[in-house]
Amino acid sequence: MQEIVDPVPGAGEPHLPAQPDLVQLLTPEGERVEHPDYALDVTDEELCSLYRDMALVRRWDVEATALQRQGELGIWASLLGQEAAQVGAGRAMGTGDMAFPTYREHGVAWTRDVDPLHVISLFRGNDLGGWDPVARRFNLYTVVIGAQCLHATGYAMGIQRDDAEAAALAFLGDGATSQGEVNESFIWAATFSAPVVFFCQNNQYAISVPIERQSRVPLFQRAAGFGFPGVRVDGNDVLAVLAVTRAALARAREGSGPTFIEAFTYRMGAHTTSDDPTRYRLAGELEEWKLRDPIARLKAHLSRSGKAGPEFFAAVDAEGDELAVRIRKGTLEMPDPAGTDMFDHVYAEQTEEIAAQRAEFLSYHEGFEQ
Amino acid sequence: MEDDPKVVLMGEDIGKLGGVFRITDGLQKDFGEARVVDTPLAEAGIIGTAVGLAMRGYRPVCEIQFDGFVFPAYNQIVTQVAKIHARSRGRLPMPITIRIPFGGGIGAVEHHSESPEAYFAHTTGLKVVAVSNPADAYWMLQQAIACPDPVVFFEPKRRYWDKADVDLDVAPPPLFTSRVVRAGDDLTLLAYGPMVKTALQAAQAAEEEGRSIEVIDLRTLSPLDLGPVEESVRRTGRCVVVHEAQTNLGLGAEIATRVTESCFHSLEAPVLRVGGYDVTYPPSKLEEEYLPDLDRVLDVVDRAMEF
């Protein structure tokens, strides 16, 4: 038998250890449970609409992955398995709140009414941003890991200065918690008591590197060291995520400072379409997480409780198919950007140097047309 | 700060202390702690939170305490501040001013005497200026803060003690313009920041030897304003660039190339550079040997004249 070399004492412990303090309102079997700190009043209609959001986002994700495989997108970062974390957090936001996503928050984008095609345009290579971050209250995707946590904190400091009733919601992953800038954002948020909530989706892996290489303590416990509350929520339970994020945002808006939320979840797909997770994780692990699937869980609850019937699920499926067709058609019909686009927004006040290069570019290409 | 309530100053020790060079002295008393913010000690945090404030409509003015301490913030400056305008197609302007005391000559310890301007001038999306005297500092800083683009604002720390009258009745020129500070016919000497004073002293000394040197204060490093430079070089036929930064891949290399391209037929000599040696910034006992001074500038002027 091959000897396992453990470079850090304890680091070779089995993955997915027992999880303490996990806030849960819906068990993996779909049973509604109560939590002493997080009550949630939710109507049947809201439950159905949460299901609809998650199902449609997954359908979008599946279609985008297929489009990448067919060469229509340069890359795609799948959110498969994280629908509850993202839809729950997104739906917890108020209209005045501002989201600061990474590059995987398609589910949050959906809740902020960002057109899926605008997100796709980024991954197709048509745009560096894709949507209006001010109008949508959803910042542009940030690819440099953790950089957006400082932006969210600074934005929250602006909210304080405006004396506004709003909060910033920063998204980050488990890997990002190792970044210096993320830790700096915690220090800023704490010392200025900024109205910002850090929503960490711990999906267990930073590409191939497991959480044990980022932290020797459960992530939510880190917040205590910075002087603000940390809470771990079942990231595959949309109701728990909604309740916990709502409470944290309310706390921020009323001036009580930041909260760190660790949404404990699992990336069921690859990191991106360029990744091969079979190289670094066992198939059994995925099978175990499939039993906690966020969408199946809510579906089971809706079905068993009689809150939704087969007609509802069939209607959502049909809507998903329509969405997929729209996404496919819109992607294939998406016009390439004009070559001069790259010169036009480097500065608010264009420089003579770039204006000259733009003119040179145009005359160079006109030379081919003659 | 009186003109625009959205201007917020952020930096280490800029409040009660007034900054290690006292540039913000008294401002926190006048404008309060919400507008003159003593930050935690982390440069990426200063710039990263400035980005968020700018997204909320504020106009942050960040102080980096010393040139060599800007690098923890380099990621935020290069990957975020410089790119967000383009990424958002202009929907998110980044009117951030980043003030950096730079250059040597004050006998400081390591990391306190550097000239990192080329890193920022090389970065598309940033604008970079360097001031050389108190009067320019006054209006250039005002315009940098009013500029809708991010401006890296270099202040020559060894000139902090210079004094001059500022004529408030004269309308200042646009920010991104160079200026002929001394007219001459035989050679064009280009400088910026702390080296402008040195260049003027060299021109004065050369005049005593019968040489007429034109000195131009570049003032803006990105974008460059080479119009006045080209006009000058076409008359003089000779050009020397001086800066404290290492010459290898420094601003002088770019300027020499552009002047050669635009003034090739007027040049009597190659464009020459004089700057710091390509070594680690030396301990302060050696910095006088490292930094270009009047004699080294004149030496290169002689070489240019010999062609």
XYZ file of C-alpha atoms in Angstrom:
677
model
C 0.000 0.000 0.000
C 1.283 3.444 -0.915
C 2.329 5.516 2.014
C 0.576 8.863 2.258
C 2.988 11.613 3.124
C 1.298 14.257 5.199
C 3.258 17.507 4.834
C 1.236 19.295 7.507
C 0.125 17.419 10.604
C -3.580 16.787 10.304
C -3.830 18.047 6.733
C -4.429 14.553 5.458
C -7.645 14.197 7.407
C -10.550 13.014 5.302
C -12.280 15.684 3.286
C -15.716 16.900 4.345
C -15.327 16.573 8.103
C -18.318 16.867 10.407
C -19.731 20.364 10.068
C -20.426 22.341 13.212
C -22.871 25.200 13.470
C -24.371 24.791 10.036
C -27.500 26.918 9.735
C -30.111 24.854 7.961
C -33.808 25.445 7.281
C -34.310 22.687 4.745
C -32.695 19.284 5.166
C -31.145 17.489 2.200
C -34.281 15.335 2.173
C -36.438 18.449 1.773
C -37.783 18.612 5.293
C -38.451 22.110 6.615
C -36.737 22.673 9.978
C -36.513 25.680 12.247
C -33.404 27.428 13.509
C -33.499 29.462 16.744
C -31.652 32.472 15.260
C -32.991 32.511 11.743
C -36.732 32.465 11.353
C -37.981 32.765 7.807
C -41.513 33.574 6.765
C -41.844 32.562 3.194
C -44.986 32.150 1.117
C -45.618 29.212 -1.185
C -45.350 31.590 -4.088
C -41.892 32.728 -2.951
C -40.785 29.124 -2.529
C -41.855 28.385 -6.088
C -40.093 31.444 -7.400
C -36.861 30.490 -5.609
C -37.119 27.078 -7.249
C -37.748 28.700 -10.617
C -34.687 30.967 -10.270
C -32.410 28.057 -9.378
C -33.733 25.817 -12.134
C -33.430 28.492 -14.805
C -29.937 29.457 -13.703
C -28.877 25.823 -13.920
C -30.397 25.562 -17.387
C -28.464 28.679 -18.437
C -25.300 27.173 -16.983
C -25.778 23.878 -18.815
C -26.376 25.701 -22.083
C -23.305 27.896 -21.621
C -21.145 24.852 -20.894
C -22.448 23.244 -24.091
C -21.751 26.416 -26.069
C -18.189 26.399 -24.784
C -17.763 22.771 -25.774
C -18.963 23.678 -29.247
C -16.365 26.419 -29.531
C -18.755 29.335 -29.120
C -17.346 30.552 -25.787
C -13.681 30.892 -24.909
C -14.295 29.542 -21.433
C -17.168 29.100 -18.987
C -17.081 29.056 -15.200
C -19.910 26.745 -14.158
C -21.936 27.373 -11.007
C -23.341 23.829 -10.943
C -24.173 22.981 -7.341
C -23.983 26.548 -6.073
C -27.416 27.700 -7.243
C -28.908 27.916 -3.748
C -25.994 29.931 -2.369
C -26.185 32.430 -5.217
C -29.936 32.729 -5.649
C -30.448 32.841 -1.879
C -27.861 35.608 -1.429
C -29.065 37.543 -4.469
C -32.706 37.383 -3.414
C -31.768 38.640 0.054
C -30.569 41.942 -1.384
C -32.598 45.123 -1.330
C -32.862 47.384 -4.365
C -30.379 49.876 -2.919
C -27.780 47.247 -2.080
C -24.793 46.685 -4.340
C -23.270 43.306 -5.213
C -19.570 42.768 -5.895
C -19.271 39.401 -7.646
C -16.343 37.208 -8.631
C -16.601 35.612 -12.086
C -18.935 32.734 -11.115
C -21.924 34.629 -9.716
C -24.314 33.937 -12.578
C -27.041 33.080 -10.090
C -26.685 36.459 -8.385
C -26.594 38.169 -11.792
C -29.909 36.492 -12.544
C -31.502 37.898 -9.402
C -30.245 41.387 -10.352
C -31.917 41.121 -13.781
C -28.658 41.004 -15.686
C -29.326 39.552 -19.142
C -27.619 36.126 -19.392
C -26.391 37.144 -22.839
C -24.507 40.061 -21.298
C -22.701 37.620 -19.017
C -22.079 35.296 -21.950
C -20.578 38.183 -23.957
C -17.759 38.314 -21.427
C -16.954 34.613 -21.776
C -17.328 34.780 -25.564
C -14.667 37.474 -25.666
C -16.912 40.245 -26.925
C -16.670 42.470 -23.889
C -14.594 43.052 -20.752
C -17.652 43.880 -18.658
C -20.932 43.242 -20.387
C -23.640 45.022 -18.410
C -24.370 48.327 -16.682
C -23.127 47.794 -13.108
C -24.734 50.980 -11.831
C -28.197 50.333 -13.245
C -28.184 46.671 -12.209
C -26.620 47.302 -8.761
C -24.334 44.407 -9.673
C -20.685 45.240 -10.221
C -18.749 43.784 -13.127
C -17.148 40.392 -12.649
C -13.721 40.628 -11.016
C -11.235 38.003 -12.126
C -8.303 38.895 -9.860
C -9.055 36.813 -6.785
C -10.382 38.823 -3.864
C -9.765 42.306 -5.317
C -13.504 43.084 -5.203
C -13.704 42.696 -1.418
C -11.859 45.991 -1.004
C -14.089 47.637 -3.604
C -17.173 46.496 -1.722
C -15.731 47.826 1.530
C -14.859 51.195 -0.016
C -18.305 51.358 -1.564
C -19.779 50.651 1.865
C -17.718 53.513 3.288
C -19.347 55.678 0.614
C -22.785 54.483 1.769
C -21.842 55.611 5.277
C -20.819 59.035 4.021
C -24.071 59.321 2.051
C -25.999 58.340 5.163
C -27.888 55.913 2.947
C -29.853 52.858 4.023
C -28.004 50.314 1.934
C -25.288 47.690 2.122
C -22.622 46.160 -0.080
C -22.490 42.406 -0.605
C -19.046 41.075 -1.494
C -18.748 37.626 -3.000
C -15.623 35.552 -2.605
C -14.519 31.953 -2.656
C -12.687 29.782 -0.170
C -9.374 30.304 -1.957
C -9.774 34.086 -1.836
C -9.684 34.032 1.957
C -5.921 33.501 1.677
C -5.435 36.745 -0.234
C -3.895 39.657 1.625
C -6.365 42.076 0.066
C -9.317 40.074 1.400
C -7.867 40.189 4.886
C -7.248 43.917 4.473
C -10.880 44.367 3.502
C -11.911 42.596 6.737
C -9.718 44.995 8.723
C -11.122 48.060 6.951
C -14.707 46.859 7.281
C -14.268 46.155 10.981
C -12.422 49.316 11.959
C -14.818 51.594 10.040
C -17.872 49.432 10.885
C -18.719 49.537 7.176
C -22.096 48.236 5.950
C -20.670 45.312 3.999
C -21.408 41.595 4.093
C -18.757 39.139 2.948
C -20.445 36.172 1.343
C -17.942 33.356 0.949
C -18.997 30.355 -1.079
C -16.802 27.629 0.305
C -17.110 25.189 -2.581
C -14.235 23.147 -1.112
C -11.693 23.747 -3.865
C -9.650 26.630 -5.282
C -9.302 25.007 -8.715
C -7.518 21.868 -7.496
C -6.399 22.923 -4.040
C -8.650 21.763 -1.189
C -9.804 24.021 1.617
C -7.343 22.435 4.061
C -4.554 24.218 2.204
C -6.237 27.596 2.741
C -7.263 27.333 6.362
C -6.752 25.197 9.434
C -9.940 26.497 11.010
C -13.470 26.618 9.606
C -13.570 29.819 7.574
C -16.469 31.424 9.417
C -14.418 31.338 12.624
C -11.906 33.716 11.104
C -14.338 36.623 11.383
C -14.054 36.586 15.173
C -10.390 37.479 14.907
C -11.293 40.565 12.916
C -13.989 41.569 15.347
C -17.239 40.819 13.557
C -19.655 37.896 13.444
C -19.100 34.895 11.248
C -21.776 32.359 10.435
C -21.725 29.100 8.519
C -24.818 28.324 6.522
C -25.756 25.287 4.481
C -24.965 26.724 1.069
C -27.178 24.156 -0.630
C -30.204 25.291 1.335
C -31.681 28.300 -0.408
C -33.948 29.147 2.514
C -31.136 29.184 5.053
C -28.945 31.277 2.755
C -31.793 33.713 2.189
C -32.479 34.052 5.924
C -28.850 34.394 6.986
C -27.943 36.889 4.232
C -31.089 38.945 4.843
C -30.220 39.210 8.527
C -26.614 40.181 7.800
C -27.625 42.832 5.266
C -30.203 44.254 7.676
C -27.560 44.389 10.374
C -25.193 46.216 8.021
C -27.853 48.686 6.878
C -28.742 49.623 10.435
C -25.118 50.488 11.187
C -24.017 47.416 13.140
C -21.126 46.619 10.806
C -19.943 43.708 8.701
C -20.728 40.000 8.796
C -18.858 37.105 7.266
C -21.047 34.352 5.853
C -19.537 31.029 4.922
C -21.924 29.257 2.575
C -20.820 25.652 2.812
C -21.346 24.179 -0.626
C -19.715 22.193 -3.393
C -18.674 22.917 -6.926
C -20.240 19.940 -8.677
C -18.634 20.774 -11.983
C -15.131 21.757 -12.988
C -13.529 25.038 -11.927
C -13.946 26.170 -15.517
C -14.317 24.351 -18.813
C -10.479 24.252 -18.960
C -10.254 22.202 -15.776
C -10.237 18.431 -15.151
C -11.448 17.707 -11.621
C -10.863 13.956 -11.960
C -7.189 14.727 -11.396
C -7.688 15.976 -7.861
C -10.901 14.673 -6.349
C -12.606 11.359 -5.909
C -15.794 10.438 -7.720
C -17.361 9.328 -4.437
C -17.161 12.821 -3.067
C -19.279 14.163 -5.913
C -21.787 11.339 -5.408
C -22.102 12.299 -1.768
C -22.775 15.933 -2.650
C -25.314 14.983 -5.297
C -27.459 13.813 -2.402
C -27.427 17.406 -1.147
C -28.335 18.938 -4.506
C -29.891 22.329 -3.819
C -32.546 22.142 -6.508
C -33.630 18.554 -5.828
C -33.927 19.466 -2.171
C -36.405 22.293 -2.739
C -38.242 20.245 -5.332
C -38.695 17.457 -2.792
C -40.017 19.923 -0.259
C -42.448 21.517 -2.720
C -43.682 18.146 -3.941
C -44.059 16.443 -0.589
C -45.765 19.394 1.031
C -48.093 19.748 -1.934
C -47.023 23.353 -2.495
C -46.309 22.640 -6.145
C -47.380 19.904 -8.477
C -46.146 18.334 -11.713
C -47.672 21.142 -13.785
C -45.490 23.700 -12.040
C -42.301 21.708 -12.568
C -43.225 21.049 -16.187
C -43.841 24.754 -16.718
C -40.423 25.655 -15.249
C -38.806 23.013 -17.445
C -40.505 24.490 -20.503
C -39.407 27.967 -19.506
C -35.878 26.631 -19.125
C -35.962 25.214 -22.628
C -37.112 28.565 -23.988
C -34.333 30.310 -22.091
C -31.778 27.882 -23.483
C -32.990 28.535 -27.016
C -32.786 32.288 -26.447
C -29.266 31.971 -25.021
C -28.103 29.740 -27.872
C -29.626 31.901 -30.573
C -28.429 35.127 -28.945
C -24.898 33.792 -28.593
C -24.654 32.636 -32.187
C -26.078 35.924 -33.442
C -23.905 38.089 -31.186
C -21.993 40.453 -33.450
C -18.244 40.749 -33.013
C -17.192 44.066 -31.498
C -15.781 46.744 -33.793
C -11.979 46.805 -33.831
C -11.953 50.452 -32.783
C -13.826 49.501 -29.573
C -10.571 48.784 -27.777
C -9.398 52.370 -28.205
C -12.573 54.078 -27.072
C -12.848 53.614 -23.321
C -9.288 53.446 -22.014
C -9.688 56.922 -20.552
C -12.554 59.254 -19.776
C -10.507 61.921 -21.539
C -8.928 60.343 -24.595
C -5.197 60.969 -25.003
C -3.691 62.180 -28.266
C -1.474 59.108 -28.245
C -4.356 56.632 -28.257
C -6.382 58.783 -30.658
C -3.412 58.633 -33.044
C -3.145 54.852 -32.686
C -6.865 54.532 -33.348
C -6.510 56.565 -36.552
C -3.492 54.466 -37.544
C -5.471 51.285 -36.904
C -8.305 52.515 -39.111
C -6.087 53.577 -41.965
C -4.129 50.303 -41.749
C -7.335 48.295 -42.120
C -8.729 50.589 -44.800
C -5.570 49.798 -46.752
C -6.786 46.187 -47.123
C -10.178 47.229 -48.399
C -8.797 49.191 -51.322
C -11.775 70.150 -0.721
C -13.911 73.235 -0.236
C -14.963 73.140 -3.882
C -15.978 69.490 -3.988
C -17.484 67.698 -0.970
C -16.837 64.363 -2.705
C -13.072 64.730 -2.316
C -11.839 62.308 0.361
C -8.214 62.054 1.488
C -6.942 58.659 2.573
C -3.561 57.523 3.772
C -1.341 56.504 6.630
C -0.678 59.174 9.268
C -2.309 61.935 7.206
C -4.723 63.044 9.944
C -3.407 64.298 13.278
C 0.193 64.015 12.144
C -0.499 65.709 8.806
C 1.471 63.087 6.870
C 5.122 62.209 7.363
C 5.974 65.188 5.130
C 3.142 67.303 6.638
C 1.487 67.789 3.239
C -2.000 67.302 4.717
C -1.217 69.274 7.860
C -4.346 70.727 9.450
C -6.761 69.293 6.908
C -8.351 66.762 9.244
C -8.977 69.538 11.743
C -10.694 71.581 9.035
C -12.594 68.872 7.199
C -13.107 66.098 9.742
C -12.266 62.425 9.966
C -14.720 61.340 7.276
C -12.910 63.405 4.652
C -9.330 63.044 5.886
C -9.046 59.380 6.747
C -6.211 57.860 8.721
C -6.275 54.362 7.255
C -5.060 51.047 8.603
C -1.498 50.318 7.587
C -2.037 48.513 4.288
C -1.498 50.119 0.912
C -3.668 47.718 -1.138
C -6.462 48.534 1.283
C -6.053 52.264 0.677
C -6.278 51.938 -3.090
C -8.867 49.134 -3.115
C -11.285 50.999 -0.893
C -10.671 54.130 -2.970
C -11.945 52.154 -5.967
C -15.167 51.379 -4.107
C -15.573 54.993 -3.000
C -15.058 56.129 -6.599
C -17.778 53.691 -7.684
C -20.053 55.406 -5.189
C -19.289 58.835 -6.704
C -16.455 59.950 -4.445
C -13.142 61.432 -5.560
C -10.450 59.822 -3.412
C -6.996 61.318 -3.024
C -4.677 58.623 -1.693
C -1.312 59.228 -0.142
C 1.299 56.497 -0.395
C 3.784 57.297 2.332
C 6.922 56.516 0.334
C 7.675 55.417 -3.240
C 8.966 52.005 -2.173
C 5.736 51.266 -0.308
C 3.465 51.521 -3.322
C 4.049 47.930 -4.344
C 1.571 46.279 -1.958
C -0.991 48.463 -3.794
C 0.435 47.712 -7.229
C -2.099 44.979 -7.920
C -5.051 47.249 -7.214
C -3.547 50.107 -9.233
C -2.638 48.036 -12.291
C -5.418 45.425 -12.429
C -8.298 47.508 -11.108
C -7.811 51.296 -11.058
C -6.258 51.322 -14.531
C -8.765 48.961 -16.141
C -12.174 49.663 -14.647
C -12.992 52.518 -17.030
C -12.323 50.290 -20.041
C -13.944 47.226 -18.429
C -17.118 49.184 -17.802
C -17.040 51.081 -21.134
C -16.900 54.316 -19.215
C -19.787 53.549 -16.865
C -17.451 53.485 -13.863
C -15.046 56.422 -13.969
C -12.073 56.206 -11.612
C -11.225 59.799 -10.615
C -8.595 58.682 -8.103
C -5.436 60.639 -7.363
C -2.514 58.634 -5.998
C 0.110 60.902 -4.470
C 3.564 59.384 -4.146
C 6.598 61.179 -2.700
C 9.450 59.940 -4.894
C 13.152 60.141 -5.577
C 16.262 60.263 -3.447
C 18.617 62.807 -2.029
C 17.333 62.930 1.531
C 19.664 60.356 3.068
C 16.921 57.858 3.747
C 16.989 54.115 4.389
C 16.079 51.461 1.841
C 12.701 51.772 -0.007
C 12.466 55.519 0.719
C 14.283 56.951 -2.309
C 12.956 55.202 -5.378
C 11.661 56.393 -8.724
C 8.975 53.904 -9.796
C 7.293 56.174 -12.379
C 8.041 53.975 -15.389
C 5.947 51.114 -13.972
C 2.922 53.378 -13.923
C 3.633 55.247 -17.157
C 3.809 51.822 -18.817
C 0.333 50.957 -17.555
C -2.456 51.875 -19.923
C -5.382 53.468 -18.133
C -3.316 55.547 -15.735
C -2.147 59.089 -16.198
C 1.158 60.000 -14.593
C 2.561 63.408 -13.726
C 5.579 64.633 -11.775
C 5.874 68.106 -10.291
C 9.120 70.025 -9.998
C 8.286 73.151 -7.994
C 5.818 74.516 -5.416
C 3.840 76.707 -7.813
C 3.193 73.863 -10.242
C 2.365 71.546 -7.342
C -0.504 73.831 -6.361
C -2.433 73.839 -9.614
C -1.308 70.443 -10.854
C -2.685 68.748 -7.746
C -5.968 70.617 -8.114
C -6.272 69.517 -11.728
C -5.226 65.949 -10.944
C -8.022 65.704 -8.381
C -10.525 67.205 -10.855
C -9.375 64.847 -13.633
C -11.946 62.143 -14.481
C -9.136 59.618 -14.997
C -6.844 58.088 -12.364
C -3.687 60.167 -11.911
C -0.483 58.972 -10.270
C 0.984 62.157 -8.864
C 4.713 62.108 -8.125
C 6.102 64.626 -5.660
C 9.907 65.024 -5.458
C 10.520 64.612 -1.777
C 13.833 66.457 -1.732
C 12.038 69.524 -3.123
C 9.424 69.540 -0.352
C 11.424 72.214 1.424
C 11.546 74.583 -1.599
C 9.457 77.718 -1.268
C 7.875 79.872 -3.962
C 5.032 82.328 -4.422
C 1.938 81.036 -6.166
C 0.208 83.586 -8.375
C -3.463 82.782 -7.877
C -4.545 85.314 -10.518
C -2.916 83.500 -13.401
C -5.016 80.840 -15.122
C -2.985 77.625 -15.013
C -2.209 75.632 -18.168
C -3.810 72.246 -18.808
C -2.425 69.455 -16.604
C -0.964 67.270 -19.311
C 1.404 69.794 -20.845
C 5.163 70.199 -20.760
C 6.813 73.589 -20.470
C 9.994 75.274 -21.649
C 11.483 76.579 -18.412
C 14.622 78.034 -19.936
C 15.187 78.976 -23.566
C 18.344 77.976 -25.430
C 19.720 77.190 -28.886
C 22.403 74.514 -28.640
C 20.794 71.559 -26.891
C 17.430 70.505 -25.450
C 17.617 69.154 -21.909
C 14.532 67.258 -20.721
C 13.778 66.644 -17.068
C 10.908 66.183 -14.634
C 10.375 66.147 -10.896
C 13.505 66.682 -8.800
C 15.824 66.816 -11.822
C 14.322 70.017 -13.249
C 16.191 72.086 -10.681
C 19.377 70.152 -11.412
C 18.875 70.646 -15.161
C 18.416 74.383 -14.686
C 21.592 74.553 -12.623
C 23.427 72.644 -15.359
C 22.112 75.032 -18.001
C 23.285 77.973 -15.926
C 26.753 76.449 -15.567
C 26.895 75.647 -19.292
C 26.025 79.235 -20.137
C 29.181 80.313 -18.340
C 31.034 78.108 -20.829
C 29.193 79.717 -23.726
C 26.618 77.012 -24.327
C 22.948 77.841 -24.673
C 20.779 75.041 -23.273
C 17.010 74.870 -23.476
C 15.414 73.136 -20.479
C 11.972 71.555 -20.675
C 10.028 70.369 -17.656
C 8.072 67.387 -19.008
C 5.555 67.532 -16.129
C 3.377 64.830 -17.686
C 4.891 61.364 -18.109
C 1.773 59.652 -19.401
C 0.528 60.897 -21.732
C 3.756 62.534 -22.853
C 3.490 66.033 -24.295
C 6.308 65.992 -26.816
C 5.087 68.851 -29.021
C 7.256 71.480 -27.322
C 10.110 68.956 -27.170
C 10.015 68.292 -30.913
C 9.769 71.982 -31.712
C 12.829 72.551 -29.540
C 14.896 69.649 -30.842
C 14.268 70.700 -34.439
C 15.978 73.984 -33.541
C 18.784 72.674 -31.355
C 19.500 69.350 -33.056
C 20.554 67.814 -29.777
C 18.613 66.222 -26.933
C 19.488 64.832 -23.518
C 16.981 63.255 -21.107
C 17.705 63.240 -17.404
C 15.900 61.363 -14.632
C 16.737 59.805 -11.286
C 15.280 56.429 -12.239
C 17.519 53.760 -13.722
C 18.049 54.369 -17.423
C 17.322 50.787 -18.492
C 13.780 50.828 -19.913
C 13.112 54.128 -18.167
C 11.150 57.118 -19.462
C 14.303 58.308 -21.253
C 14.282 55.245 -23.508
C 10.746 55.943 -24.711
C 11.397 59.650 -25.159
C 14.629 59.004 -27.066
C 12.811 56.684 -29.446
C 9.977 59.086 -30.081
C 12.241 62.097 -30.525
C 14.382 60.075 -32.928
C 11.317 59.041 -34.920
C 9.915 62.553 -35.154
C 13.094 64.632 -35.387
C 15.507 62.246 -37.128
C 16.488 64.676 -39.867
C 17.144 67.494 -37.415
C 19.348 65.519 -35.040
C 23.066 66.259 -34.960
C 23.655 63.639 -32.256
C 21.847 60.608 -30.831
C 19.444 61.346 -28.001
C 21.425 60.640 -24.840
C 20.252 59.728 -21.359
C 21.596 60.392 -17.919
C 19.971 58.722 -14.939
C 20.467 56.378 -12.052
C 22.734 53.393 -12.618
C 21.060 50.028 -13.154
C 21.785 48.920 -9.626
C 19.804 48.468 -6.449
C 19.300 51.916 -4.954
C 22.456 52.274 -2.873
C 22.826 53.072 0.822
C 22.586 56.793 1.424
C 26.329 57.316 1.759
C 26.538 56.439 -1.933
C 23.448 58.157 -3.275
C 25.324 61.245 -4.361
C 27.361 58.973 -6.618
C 24.225 57.285 -7.883
C 21.977 60.253 -8.593
C 22.585 62.445 -11.627
C 23.981 65.762 -10.455
C 25.069 68.922 -12.186
C 28.447 67.487 -13.212
C 27.047 64.263 -14.634
C 24.444 66.198 -16.594
C 27.129 68.493 -17.976
C 29.294 65.486 -18.839
C 26.522 64.027 -20.995
C 25.815 67.455 -22.486
C 29.488 67.554 -23.510
C 29.185 64.125 -25.121
C 26.127 65.240 -27.078
C 27.903 68.401 -28.224
C 30.930 66.436 -29.426
C 29.006 64.633 -32.176
